[in-house]
Short mmCIF file of C-alpha atoms and ligand atoms in Angstrom, two decimals:
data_model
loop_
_atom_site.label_atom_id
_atom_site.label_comp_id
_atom_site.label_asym_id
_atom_site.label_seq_id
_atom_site.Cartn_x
_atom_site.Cartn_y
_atom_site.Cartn_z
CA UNK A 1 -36.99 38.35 -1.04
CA UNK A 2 -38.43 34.83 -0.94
CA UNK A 3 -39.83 33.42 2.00
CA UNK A 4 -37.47 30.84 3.77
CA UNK A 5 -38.14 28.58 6.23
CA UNK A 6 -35.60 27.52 9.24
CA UNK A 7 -33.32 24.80 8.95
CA UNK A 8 -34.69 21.24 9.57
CA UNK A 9 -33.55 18.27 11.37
CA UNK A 10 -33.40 16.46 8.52
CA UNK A 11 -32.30 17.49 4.68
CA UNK A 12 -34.64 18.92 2.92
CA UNK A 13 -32.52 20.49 0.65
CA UNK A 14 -33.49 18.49 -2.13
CA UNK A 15 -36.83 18.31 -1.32
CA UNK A 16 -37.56 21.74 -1.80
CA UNK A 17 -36.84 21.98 -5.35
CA UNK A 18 -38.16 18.49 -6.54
CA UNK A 19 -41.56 19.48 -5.31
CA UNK A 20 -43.14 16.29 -7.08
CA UNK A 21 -43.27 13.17 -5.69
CA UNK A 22 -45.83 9.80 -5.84
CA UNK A 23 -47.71 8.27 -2.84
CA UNK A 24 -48.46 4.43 -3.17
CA UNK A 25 -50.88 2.72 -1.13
CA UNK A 26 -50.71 -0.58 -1.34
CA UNK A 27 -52.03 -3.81 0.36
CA UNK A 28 -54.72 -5.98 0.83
CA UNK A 29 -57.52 -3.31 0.67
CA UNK A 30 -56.48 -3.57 -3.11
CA UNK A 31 -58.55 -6.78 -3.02
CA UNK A 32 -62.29 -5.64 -1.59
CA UNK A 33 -61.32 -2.32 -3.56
CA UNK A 34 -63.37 -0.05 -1.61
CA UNK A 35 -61.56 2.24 0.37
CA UNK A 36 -58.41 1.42 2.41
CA UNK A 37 -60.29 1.46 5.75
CA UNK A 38 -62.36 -1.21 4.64
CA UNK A 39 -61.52 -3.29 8.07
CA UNK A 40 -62.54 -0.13 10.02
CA UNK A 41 -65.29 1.12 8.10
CA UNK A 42 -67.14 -2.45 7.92
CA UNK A 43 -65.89 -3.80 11.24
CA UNK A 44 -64.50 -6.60 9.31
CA UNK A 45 -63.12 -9.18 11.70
CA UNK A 46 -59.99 -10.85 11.53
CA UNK A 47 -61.09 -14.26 10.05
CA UNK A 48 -63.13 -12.82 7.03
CA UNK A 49 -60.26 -10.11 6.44
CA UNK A 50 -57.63 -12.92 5.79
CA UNK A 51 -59.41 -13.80 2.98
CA UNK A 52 -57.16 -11.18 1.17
CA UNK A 53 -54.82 -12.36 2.73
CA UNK A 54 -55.04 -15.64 1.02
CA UNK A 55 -56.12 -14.23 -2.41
CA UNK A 56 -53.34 -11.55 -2.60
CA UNK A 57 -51.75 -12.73 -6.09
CA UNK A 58 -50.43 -9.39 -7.75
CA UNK A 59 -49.40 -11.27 -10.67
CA UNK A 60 -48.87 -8.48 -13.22
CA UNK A 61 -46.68 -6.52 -11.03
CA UNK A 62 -44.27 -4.40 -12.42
CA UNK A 63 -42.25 -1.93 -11.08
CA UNK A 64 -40.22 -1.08 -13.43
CA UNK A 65 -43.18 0.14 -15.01
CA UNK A 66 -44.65 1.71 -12.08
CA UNK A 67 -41.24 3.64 -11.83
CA UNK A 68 -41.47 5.13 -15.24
CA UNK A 69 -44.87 6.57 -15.08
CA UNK A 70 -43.95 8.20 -12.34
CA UNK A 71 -40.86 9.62 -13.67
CA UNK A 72 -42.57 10.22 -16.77
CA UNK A 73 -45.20 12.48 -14.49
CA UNK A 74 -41.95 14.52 -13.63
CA UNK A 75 -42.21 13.03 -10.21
CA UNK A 76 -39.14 12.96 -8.31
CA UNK A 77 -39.16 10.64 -5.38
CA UNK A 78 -42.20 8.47 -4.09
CA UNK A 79 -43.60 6.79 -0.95
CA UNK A 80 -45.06 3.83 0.02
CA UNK A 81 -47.22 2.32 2.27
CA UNK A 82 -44.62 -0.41 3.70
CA UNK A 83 -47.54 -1.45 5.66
CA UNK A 84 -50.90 0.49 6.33
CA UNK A 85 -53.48 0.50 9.03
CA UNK A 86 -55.00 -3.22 8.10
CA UNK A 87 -50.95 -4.33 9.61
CA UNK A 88 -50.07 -5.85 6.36
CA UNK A 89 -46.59 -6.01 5.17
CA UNK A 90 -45.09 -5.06 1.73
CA UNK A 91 -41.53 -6.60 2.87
CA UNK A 92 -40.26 -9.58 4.01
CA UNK A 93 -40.18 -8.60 8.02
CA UNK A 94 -38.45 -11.16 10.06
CA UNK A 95 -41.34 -9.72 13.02
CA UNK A 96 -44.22 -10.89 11.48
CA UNK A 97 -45.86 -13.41 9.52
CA UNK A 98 -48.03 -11.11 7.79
CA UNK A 99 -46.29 -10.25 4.67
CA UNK A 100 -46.53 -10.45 1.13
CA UNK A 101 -44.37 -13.37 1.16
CA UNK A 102 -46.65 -15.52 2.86
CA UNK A 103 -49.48 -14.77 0.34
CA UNK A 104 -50.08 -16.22 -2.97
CA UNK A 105 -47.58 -13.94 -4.72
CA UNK A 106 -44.84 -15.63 -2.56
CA UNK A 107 -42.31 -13.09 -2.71
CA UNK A 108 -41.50 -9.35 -0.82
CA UNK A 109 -42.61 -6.42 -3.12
CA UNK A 110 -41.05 -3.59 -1.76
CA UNK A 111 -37.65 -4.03 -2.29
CA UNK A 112 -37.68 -4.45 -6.45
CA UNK A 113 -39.96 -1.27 -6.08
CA UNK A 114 -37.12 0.93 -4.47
CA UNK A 115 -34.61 -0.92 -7.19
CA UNK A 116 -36.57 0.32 -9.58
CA UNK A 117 -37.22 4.54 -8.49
CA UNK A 118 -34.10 4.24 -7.52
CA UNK A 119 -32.64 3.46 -10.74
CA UNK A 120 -34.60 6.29 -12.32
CA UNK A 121 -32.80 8.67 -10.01
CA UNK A 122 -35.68 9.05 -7.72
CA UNK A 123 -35.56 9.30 -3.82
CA UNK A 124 -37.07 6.72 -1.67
CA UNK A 125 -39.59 7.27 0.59
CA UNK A 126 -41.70 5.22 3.15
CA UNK A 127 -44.84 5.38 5.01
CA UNK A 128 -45.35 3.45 7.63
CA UNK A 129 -48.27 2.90 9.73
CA UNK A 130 -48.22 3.63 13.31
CA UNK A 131 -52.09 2.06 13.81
CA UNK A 132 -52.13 -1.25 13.13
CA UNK A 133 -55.67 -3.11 13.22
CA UNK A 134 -53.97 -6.99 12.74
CA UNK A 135 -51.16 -6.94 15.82
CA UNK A 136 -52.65 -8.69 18.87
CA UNK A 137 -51.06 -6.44 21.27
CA UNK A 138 -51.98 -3.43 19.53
CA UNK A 139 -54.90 -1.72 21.91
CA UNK A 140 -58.32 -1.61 20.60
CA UNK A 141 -59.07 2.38 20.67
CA UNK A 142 -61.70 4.50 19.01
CA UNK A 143 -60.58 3.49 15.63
CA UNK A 144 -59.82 -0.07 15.81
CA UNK A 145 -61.51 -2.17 13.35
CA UNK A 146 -62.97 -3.97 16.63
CA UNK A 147 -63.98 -0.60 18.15
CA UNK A 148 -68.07 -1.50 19.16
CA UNK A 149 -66.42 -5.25 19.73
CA UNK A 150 -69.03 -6.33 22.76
CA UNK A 151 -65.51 -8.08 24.68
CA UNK A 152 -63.62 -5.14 24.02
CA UNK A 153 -62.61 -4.53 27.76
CA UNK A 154 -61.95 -8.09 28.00
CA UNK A 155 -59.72 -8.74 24.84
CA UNK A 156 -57.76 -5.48 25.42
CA UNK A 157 -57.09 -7.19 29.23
CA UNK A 158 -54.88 -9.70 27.14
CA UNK A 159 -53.55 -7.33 24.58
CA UNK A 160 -50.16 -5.73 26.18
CA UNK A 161 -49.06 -2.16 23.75
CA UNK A 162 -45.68 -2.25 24.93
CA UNK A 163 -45.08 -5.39 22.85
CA UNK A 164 -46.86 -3.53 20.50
CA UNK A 165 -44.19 -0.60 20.68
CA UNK A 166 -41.38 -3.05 21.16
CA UNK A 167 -42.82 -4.31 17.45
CA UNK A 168 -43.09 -0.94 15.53
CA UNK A 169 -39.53 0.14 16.58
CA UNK A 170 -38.54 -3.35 15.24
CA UNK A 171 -39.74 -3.16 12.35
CA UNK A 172 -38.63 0.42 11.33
CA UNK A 173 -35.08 -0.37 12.40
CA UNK A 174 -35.49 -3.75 10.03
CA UNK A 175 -36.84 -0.78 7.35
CA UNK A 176 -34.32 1.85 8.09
CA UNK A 177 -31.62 -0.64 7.79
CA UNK A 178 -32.13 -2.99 5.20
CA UNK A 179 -32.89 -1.10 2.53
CA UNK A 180 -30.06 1.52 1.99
CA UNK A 181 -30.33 5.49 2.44
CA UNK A 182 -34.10 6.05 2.86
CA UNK A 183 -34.78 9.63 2.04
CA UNK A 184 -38.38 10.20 3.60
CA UNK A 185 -40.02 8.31 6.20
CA UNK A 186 -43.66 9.03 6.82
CA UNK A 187 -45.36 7.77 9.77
CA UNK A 188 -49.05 7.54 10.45
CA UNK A 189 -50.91 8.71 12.47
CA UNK A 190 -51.21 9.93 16.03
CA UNK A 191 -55.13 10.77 17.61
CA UNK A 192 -54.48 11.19 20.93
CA UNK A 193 -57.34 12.80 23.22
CA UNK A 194 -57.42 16.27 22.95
CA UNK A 195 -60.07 19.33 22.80
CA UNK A 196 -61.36 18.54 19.34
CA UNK A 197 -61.91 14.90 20.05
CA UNK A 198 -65.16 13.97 21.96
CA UNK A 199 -65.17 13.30 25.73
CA UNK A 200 -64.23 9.59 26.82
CA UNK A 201 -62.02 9.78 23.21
CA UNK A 202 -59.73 6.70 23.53
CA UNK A 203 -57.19 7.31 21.14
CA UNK A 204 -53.44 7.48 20.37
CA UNK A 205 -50.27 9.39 20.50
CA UNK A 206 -46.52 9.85 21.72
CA UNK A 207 -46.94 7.56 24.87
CA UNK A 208 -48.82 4.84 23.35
CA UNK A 209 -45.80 4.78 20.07
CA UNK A 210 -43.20 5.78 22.50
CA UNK A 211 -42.22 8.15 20.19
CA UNK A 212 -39.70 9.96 21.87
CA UNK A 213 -37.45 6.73 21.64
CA UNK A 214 -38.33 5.87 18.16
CA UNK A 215 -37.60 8.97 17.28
CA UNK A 216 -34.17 9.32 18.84
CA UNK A 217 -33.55 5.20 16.48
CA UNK A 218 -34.56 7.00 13.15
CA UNK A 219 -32.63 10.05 13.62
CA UNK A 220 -29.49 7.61 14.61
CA UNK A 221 -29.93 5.01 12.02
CA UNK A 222 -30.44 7.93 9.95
CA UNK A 223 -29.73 11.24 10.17
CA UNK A 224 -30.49 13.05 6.92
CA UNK A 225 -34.03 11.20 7.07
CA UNK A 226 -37.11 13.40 6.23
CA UNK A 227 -39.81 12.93 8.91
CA UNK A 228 -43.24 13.78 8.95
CA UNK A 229 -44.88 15.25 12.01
CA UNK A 230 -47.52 12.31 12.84
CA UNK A 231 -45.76 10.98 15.53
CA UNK A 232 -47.63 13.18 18.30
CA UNK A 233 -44.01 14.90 19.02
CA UNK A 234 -43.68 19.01 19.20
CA UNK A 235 -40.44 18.79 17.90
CA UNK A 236 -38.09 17.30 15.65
CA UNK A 237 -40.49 16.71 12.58
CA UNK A 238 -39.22 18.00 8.77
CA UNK A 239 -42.34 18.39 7.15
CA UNK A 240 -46.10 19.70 7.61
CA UNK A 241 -48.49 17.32 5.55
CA UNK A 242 -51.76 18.92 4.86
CA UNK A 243 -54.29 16.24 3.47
CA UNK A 244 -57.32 16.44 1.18
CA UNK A 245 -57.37 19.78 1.09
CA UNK A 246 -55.30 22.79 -0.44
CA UNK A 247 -54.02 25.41 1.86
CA UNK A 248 -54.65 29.05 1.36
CA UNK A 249 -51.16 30.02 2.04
CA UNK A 250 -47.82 28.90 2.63
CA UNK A 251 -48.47 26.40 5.81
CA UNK A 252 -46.89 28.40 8.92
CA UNK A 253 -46.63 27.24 12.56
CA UNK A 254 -46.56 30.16 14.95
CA UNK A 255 -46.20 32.75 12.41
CA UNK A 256 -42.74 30.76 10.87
CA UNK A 257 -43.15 29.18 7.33
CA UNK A 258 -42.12 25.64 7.83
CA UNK A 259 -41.46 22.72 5.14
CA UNK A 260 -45.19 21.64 3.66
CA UNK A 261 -46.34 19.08 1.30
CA UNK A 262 -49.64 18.25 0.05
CA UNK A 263 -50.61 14.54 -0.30
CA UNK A 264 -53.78 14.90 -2.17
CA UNK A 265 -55.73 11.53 -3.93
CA UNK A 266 -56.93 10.89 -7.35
CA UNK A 267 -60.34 10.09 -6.15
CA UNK A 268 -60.82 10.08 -2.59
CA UNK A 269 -59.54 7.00 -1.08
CA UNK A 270 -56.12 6.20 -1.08
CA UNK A 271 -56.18 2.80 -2.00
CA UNK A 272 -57.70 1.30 -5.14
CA UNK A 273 -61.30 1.94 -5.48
CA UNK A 274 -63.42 0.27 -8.47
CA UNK A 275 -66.13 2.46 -7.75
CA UNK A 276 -65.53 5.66 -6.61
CA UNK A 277 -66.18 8.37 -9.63
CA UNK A 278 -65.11 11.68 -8.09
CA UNK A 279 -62.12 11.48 -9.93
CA UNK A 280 -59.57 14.32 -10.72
CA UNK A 281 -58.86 15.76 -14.01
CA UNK A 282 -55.57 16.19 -15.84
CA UNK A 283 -56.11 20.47 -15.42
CA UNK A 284 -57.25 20.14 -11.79
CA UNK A 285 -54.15 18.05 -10.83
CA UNK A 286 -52.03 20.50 -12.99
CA UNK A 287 -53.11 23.09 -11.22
CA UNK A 288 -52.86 21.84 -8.03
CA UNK A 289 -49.19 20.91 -8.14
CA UNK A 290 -48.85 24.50 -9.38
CA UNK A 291 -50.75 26.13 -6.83
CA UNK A 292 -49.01 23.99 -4.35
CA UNK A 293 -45.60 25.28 -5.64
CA UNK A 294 -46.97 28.89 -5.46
CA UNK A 295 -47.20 28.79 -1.91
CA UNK A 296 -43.86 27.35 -1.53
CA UNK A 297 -45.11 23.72 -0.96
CA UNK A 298 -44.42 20.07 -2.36
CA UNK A 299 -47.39 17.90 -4.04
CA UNK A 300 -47.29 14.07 -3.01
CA UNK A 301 -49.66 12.61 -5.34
CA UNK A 302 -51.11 9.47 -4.78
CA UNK A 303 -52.19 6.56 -6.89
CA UNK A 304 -53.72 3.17 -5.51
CA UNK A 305 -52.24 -0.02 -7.70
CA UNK A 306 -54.53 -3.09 -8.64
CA UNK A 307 -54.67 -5.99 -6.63
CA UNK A 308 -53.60 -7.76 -9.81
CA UNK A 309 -50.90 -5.04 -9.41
CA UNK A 310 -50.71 -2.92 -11.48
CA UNK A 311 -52.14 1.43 -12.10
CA UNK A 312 -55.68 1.19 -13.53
CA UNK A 313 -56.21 2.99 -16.95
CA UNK A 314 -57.47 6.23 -15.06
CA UNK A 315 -54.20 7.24 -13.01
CA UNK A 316 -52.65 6.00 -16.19
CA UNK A 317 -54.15 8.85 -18.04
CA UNK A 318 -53.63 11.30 -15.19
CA UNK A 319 -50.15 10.52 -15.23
CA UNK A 320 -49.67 10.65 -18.73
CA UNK A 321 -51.65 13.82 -19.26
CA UNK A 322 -49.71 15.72 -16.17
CA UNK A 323 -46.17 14.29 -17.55
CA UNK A 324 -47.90 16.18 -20.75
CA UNK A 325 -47.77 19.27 -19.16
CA UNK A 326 -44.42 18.74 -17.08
CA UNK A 327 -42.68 17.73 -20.04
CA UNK A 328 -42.79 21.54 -21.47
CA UNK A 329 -43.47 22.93 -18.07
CA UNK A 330 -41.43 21.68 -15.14
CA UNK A 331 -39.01 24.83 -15.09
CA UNK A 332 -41.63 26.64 -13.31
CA UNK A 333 -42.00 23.98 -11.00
CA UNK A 334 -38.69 22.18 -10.07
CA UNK A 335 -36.61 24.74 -8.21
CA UNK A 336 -39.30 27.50 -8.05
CA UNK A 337 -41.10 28.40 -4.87
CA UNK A 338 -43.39 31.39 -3.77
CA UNK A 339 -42.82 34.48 -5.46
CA UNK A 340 -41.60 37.50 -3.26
CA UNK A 341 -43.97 39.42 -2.00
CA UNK A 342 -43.80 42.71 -4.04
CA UNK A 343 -44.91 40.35 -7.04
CA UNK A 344 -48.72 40.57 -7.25
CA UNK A 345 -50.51 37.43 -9.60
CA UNK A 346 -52.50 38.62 -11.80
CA UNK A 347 -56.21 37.67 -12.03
CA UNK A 348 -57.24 34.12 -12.15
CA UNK A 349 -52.79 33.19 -12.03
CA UNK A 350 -50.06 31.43 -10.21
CA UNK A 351 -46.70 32.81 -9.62
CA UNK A 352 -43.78 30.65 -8.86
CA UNK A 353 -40.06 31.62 -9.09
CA UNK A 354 -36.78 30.27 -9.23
CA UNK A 355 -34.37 32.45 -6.97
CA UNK A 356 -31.40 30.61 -9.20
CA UNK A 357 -32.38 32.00 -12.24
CA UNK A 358 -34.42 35.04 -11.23
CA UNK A 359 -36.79 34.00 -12.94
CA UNK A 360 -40.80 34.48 -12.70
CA UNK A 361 -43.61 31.99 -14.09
CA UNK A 362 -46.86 33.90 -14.72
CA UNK A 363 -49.53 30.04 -14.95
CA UNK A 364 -52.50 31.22 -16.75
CA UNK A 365 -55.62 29.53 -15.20
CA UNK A 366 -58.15 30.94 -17.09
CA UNK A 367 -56.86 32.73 -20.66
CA UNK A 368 -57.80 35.90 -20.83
CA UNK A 369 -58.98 38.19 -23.96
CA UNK A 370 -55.40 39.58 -25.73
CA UNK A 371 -53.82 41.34 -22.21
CA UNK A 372 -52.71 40.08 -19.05
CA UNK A 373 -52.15 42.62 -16.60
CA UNK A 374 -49.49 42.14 -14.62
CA UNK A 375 -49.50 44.85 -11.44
CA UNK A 376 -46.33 45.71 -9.66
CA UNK A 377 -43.92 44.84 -11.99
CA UNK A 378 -42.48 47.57 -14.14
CA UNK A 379 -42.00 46.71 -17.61
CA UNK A 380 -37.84 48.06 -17.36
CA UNK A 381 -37.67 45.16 -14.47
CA UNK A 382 -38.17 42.76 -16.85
CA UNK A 383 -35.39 41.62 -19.57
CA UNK A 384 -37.08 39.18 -22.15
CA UNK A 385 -40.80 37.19 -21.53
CA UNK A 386 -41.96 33.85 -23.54
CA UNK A 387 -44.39 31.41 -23.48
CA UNK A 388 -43.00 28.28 -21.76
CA UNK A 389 -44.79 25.73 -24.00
CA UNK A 390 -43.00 26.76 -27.24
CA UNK A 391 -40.33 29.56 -26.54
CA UNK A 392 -42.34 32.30 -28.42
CA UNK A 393 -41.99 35.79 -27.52
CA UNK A 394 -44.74 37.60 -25.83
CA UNK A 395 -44.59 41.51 -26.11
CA UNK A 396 -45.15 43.96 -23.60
CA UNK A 397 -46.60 46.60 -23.58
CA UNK A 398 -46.31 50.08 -21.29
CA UNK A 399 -49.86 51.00 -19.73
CA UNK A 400 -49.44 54.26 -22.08
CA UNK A 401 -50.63 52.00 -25.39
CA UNK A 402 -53.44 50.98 -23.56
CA UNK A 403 -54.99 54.00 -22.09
CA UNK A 404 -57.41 54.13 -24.93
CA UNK A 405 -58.96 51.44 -23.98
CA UNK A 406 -58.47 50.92 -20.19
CA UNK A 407 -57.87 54.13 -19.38
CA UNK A 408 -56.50 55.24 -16.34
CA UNK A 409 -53.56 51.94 -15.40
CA UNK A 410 -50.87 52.46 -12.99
CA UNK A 411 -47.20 53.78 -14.44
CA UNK A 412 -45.64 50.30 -12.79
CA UNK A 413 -48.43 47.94 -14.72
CA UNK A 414 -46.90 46.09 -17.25
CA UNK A 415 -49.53 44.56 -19.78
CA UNK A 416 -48.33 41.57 -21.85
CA UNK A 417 -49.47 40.96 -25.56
CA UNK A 418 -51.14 37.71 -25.63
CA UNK A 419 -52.19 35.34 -28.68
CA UNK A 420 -55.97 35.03 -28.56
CA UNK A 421 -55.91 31.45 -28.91
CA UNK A 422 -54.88 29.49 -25.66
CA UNK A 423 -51.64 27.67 -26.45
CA UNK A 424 -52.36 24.20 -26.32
CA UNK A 425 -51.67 22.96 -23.13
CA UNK A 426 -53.76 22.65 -20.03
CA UNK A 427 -51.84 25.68 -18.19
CA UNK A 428 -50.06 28.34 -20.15
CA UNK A 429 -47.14 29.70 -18.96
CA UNK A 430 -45.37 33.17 -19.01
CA UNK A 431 -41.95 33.04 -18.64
CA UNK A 432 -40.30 36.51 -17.47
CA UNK A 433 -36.74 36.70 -17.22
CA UNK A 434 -36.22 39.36 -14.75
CA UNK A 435 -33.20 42.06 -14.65
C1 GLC B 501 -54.90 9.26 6.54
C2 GLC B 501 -55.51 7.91 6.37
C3 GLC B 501 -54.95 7.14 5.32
C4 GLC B 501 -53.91 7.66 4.40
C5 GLC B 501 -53.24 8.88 4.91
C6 GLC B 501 -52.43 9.60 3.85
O1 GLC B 501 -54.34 9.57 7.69
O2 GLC B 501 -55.55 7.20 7.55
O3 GLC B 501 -55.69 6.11 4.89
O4 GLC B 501 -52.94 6.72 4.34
O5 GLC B 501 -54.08 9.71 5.50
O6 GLC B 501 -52.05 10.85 4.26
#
């Protein structure tokens, strides 16, 4: 039996099997290309910030091209940042006057981006921020970019958050309408006071979004909608989205396995960082979308464009080398999930399985010396096993042939024959065709 979560608000149905998707984050941060909390981080007021705004000139934006290195990847749907904490604005929004339009690029970006996944079959996703460091109604809090501001009492005296709110509900109803069916919204994120914050914490959550009414406007303008679970509400969310790190099982609240996906960086930040050398490689990122899918979960992987617009040569290569892998691969991934319980992994492996199919997909991590044990499943329970990579038969073995040299293995241990030189890919894969 595989694990199954309970129905969700929204349709997931989808979701669940395309398991791949690409995060964009996107904006002026692109410009001082050192982390996307840039404002925050350096306290950068509002005048000296706008000198992105008046340099933003993505000339060599394409997305077309963005659109097929993702689909390339074997990603199947994508979100991005219609605007991000710094409050700046991907679309032409009749709310504000900080948009791409009114910078040197002259035009709104977002729209010829969901043209062009959409035309490649991919769903559409967007994340939009809740925080917004450039409105100025929005609060300052504990984050703010204006945080240790010596006025702060003062300025937030003229700063009212229900226009704020007024605002943000605005401008998702301008996103959740003018763009066709939007498949994913993301919103973030919520940091309301609580036990883990420290005392005084000035911070932000349902009240302060009203979320309880925005959420009602989504789920009316549209129903089907994926939604995250940053907007500080108990209820009503789709999907769990672990961040930066990889969970050790499949992601349960209160004991129930619920919708998860990873959104995991190339690097660190999430925006386009020059410097930053702490960069993935092609097998780690492999094996996290697999490991992901092991414990029934999606990977949303993200990748930070230029501000002359366009993926540097490093997510480039991670792409390429992952849409490698996925080219030969991706039947252990699309449609697969957790592997019932009564299938144990063997060492140093990830199991995924398609319930369709009936299928099991042994991912080698590390390749071991001829035999790969695989404990709990009987060799009569399985019908025919290959590698994945090229269609060639493995053998298997009973644990009888092998006593002589392991001795003493279990009657239901099935040990399968392998080549002694890794196949030439970053993560082999056994495919067992179960009875
Ligand atoms: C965080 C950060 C952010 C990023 C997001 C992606 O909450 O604020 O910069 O956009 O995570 O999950």
């Amino acid at each position: 039996m595989v694990l199954q979560t309970k129905q969700t608000p929204g349709d997931t149905s989808w979701f669940v099997k395309d398991r791949f998707g690409l995060f964009i984050h996107w904006g002026l941060y692109a410009l001082p290309a050192r982390h996307e909390w840039v404002k925050h981080r350096e306290e950068i007021p509002d005048e000296i910030y706008d000198k992105y705004f008046k340099h933003f000139d993505p000339d060599l934006y394409d997305p077309e091209m963005w659109a097929e290195l993702a689909s390339n990847a074997g990603m199947k749907y994508f979100v991005v940042t219609t605007k991000h904490h710094e409050g700046f604005c991907l679309w032409d929004s009749k709310l504000t006057d900080y948009k791409a339009p009114n910078t040197p690029v002259g035009r709104d970006l977002l729209r010829p981006m969901v043209d062009a996944f959409r035309k490649r079959n991919m769903k559409v996703g967007f994340y939009h921020s809740l925080i917004d460091w450039h409105h100025p109604d929005f609060t300052i809090d504990d984050i703010h970019s204006m945080r240790n501001h010596p006025n702060r009492e003062k300025l937030n005296k003229t700063r009212d958050q229900q226009k704020y709110i007024e605002y943000l509900h605005g401008q998702v109803r301008e996103l959740l309408t003018g763009f066709g069916k939007i498949d994913i919204l993301w919103f973030d994120f919520s940091y309301p006071a609580t036990q883990h914050r420290p005392k005084g914490w000035v911070g932000k959550g349902r009240k302060e979004w009203d979320s309880e009414r925005l959420y009602k406007m989504v789920r009316e303008l549209q129903p089907h909608i994926i939604l995250d679970d940053r907007l500080d509400l108990d209820d009503g969310w789709d999907i769990k989205t672990p961040e930066q790190f990889q969970p050790q099982d499949w992601v349960k609240i209160n004991g129930q396995p619920v919708v998860w996906e990873a959104c995991q960086t190339f690097s660190g930040s999430w925006g386009y960082h020059r410097d930053e050398e702490s960069w993935k490689s092609v097998d780690q990122l492999v094996q996290m979308l697999i490991d992901t899918v092991s414990k029934g979960g999606n990977l949303l992987l993200n990748v930070g464009p230029t501000g002359r617009g366009e993926f540097d040569e490093r997510a480039i290569s991670r792409l390429n080398g992952i849409g490698e892998w996925m080219k030969r691969h991706s039947r252990s991934i699309y449609n697969c999930t957790q592997a019932p319980e009564e299938f144990k992994a063997p060492k140093d492996c990830r199991l995924t399985y398609n319930p369709d199919t009936n299928r099991l997909y042994v991912h080698v991590f590390a390749w071991p010396f001829k035999h790969l044990f695989l404990r709990g499943i009987p060799k009569e329970r399985i019908e025919y096993a290959q590698l994945l990579n090229d269609a060639s038969e493995v053998q298997i073995s009973s644990p009888e042939v092998h006593r002589l040299e392991y001795g003493d293995v279990k009657p239901d241990d099935t040990i399968i024959e392998l080549p002694v030189k890794k196949p030439n890919t970053v993560v082999p894969v056994i495919e067992l065709f179960l009875k």
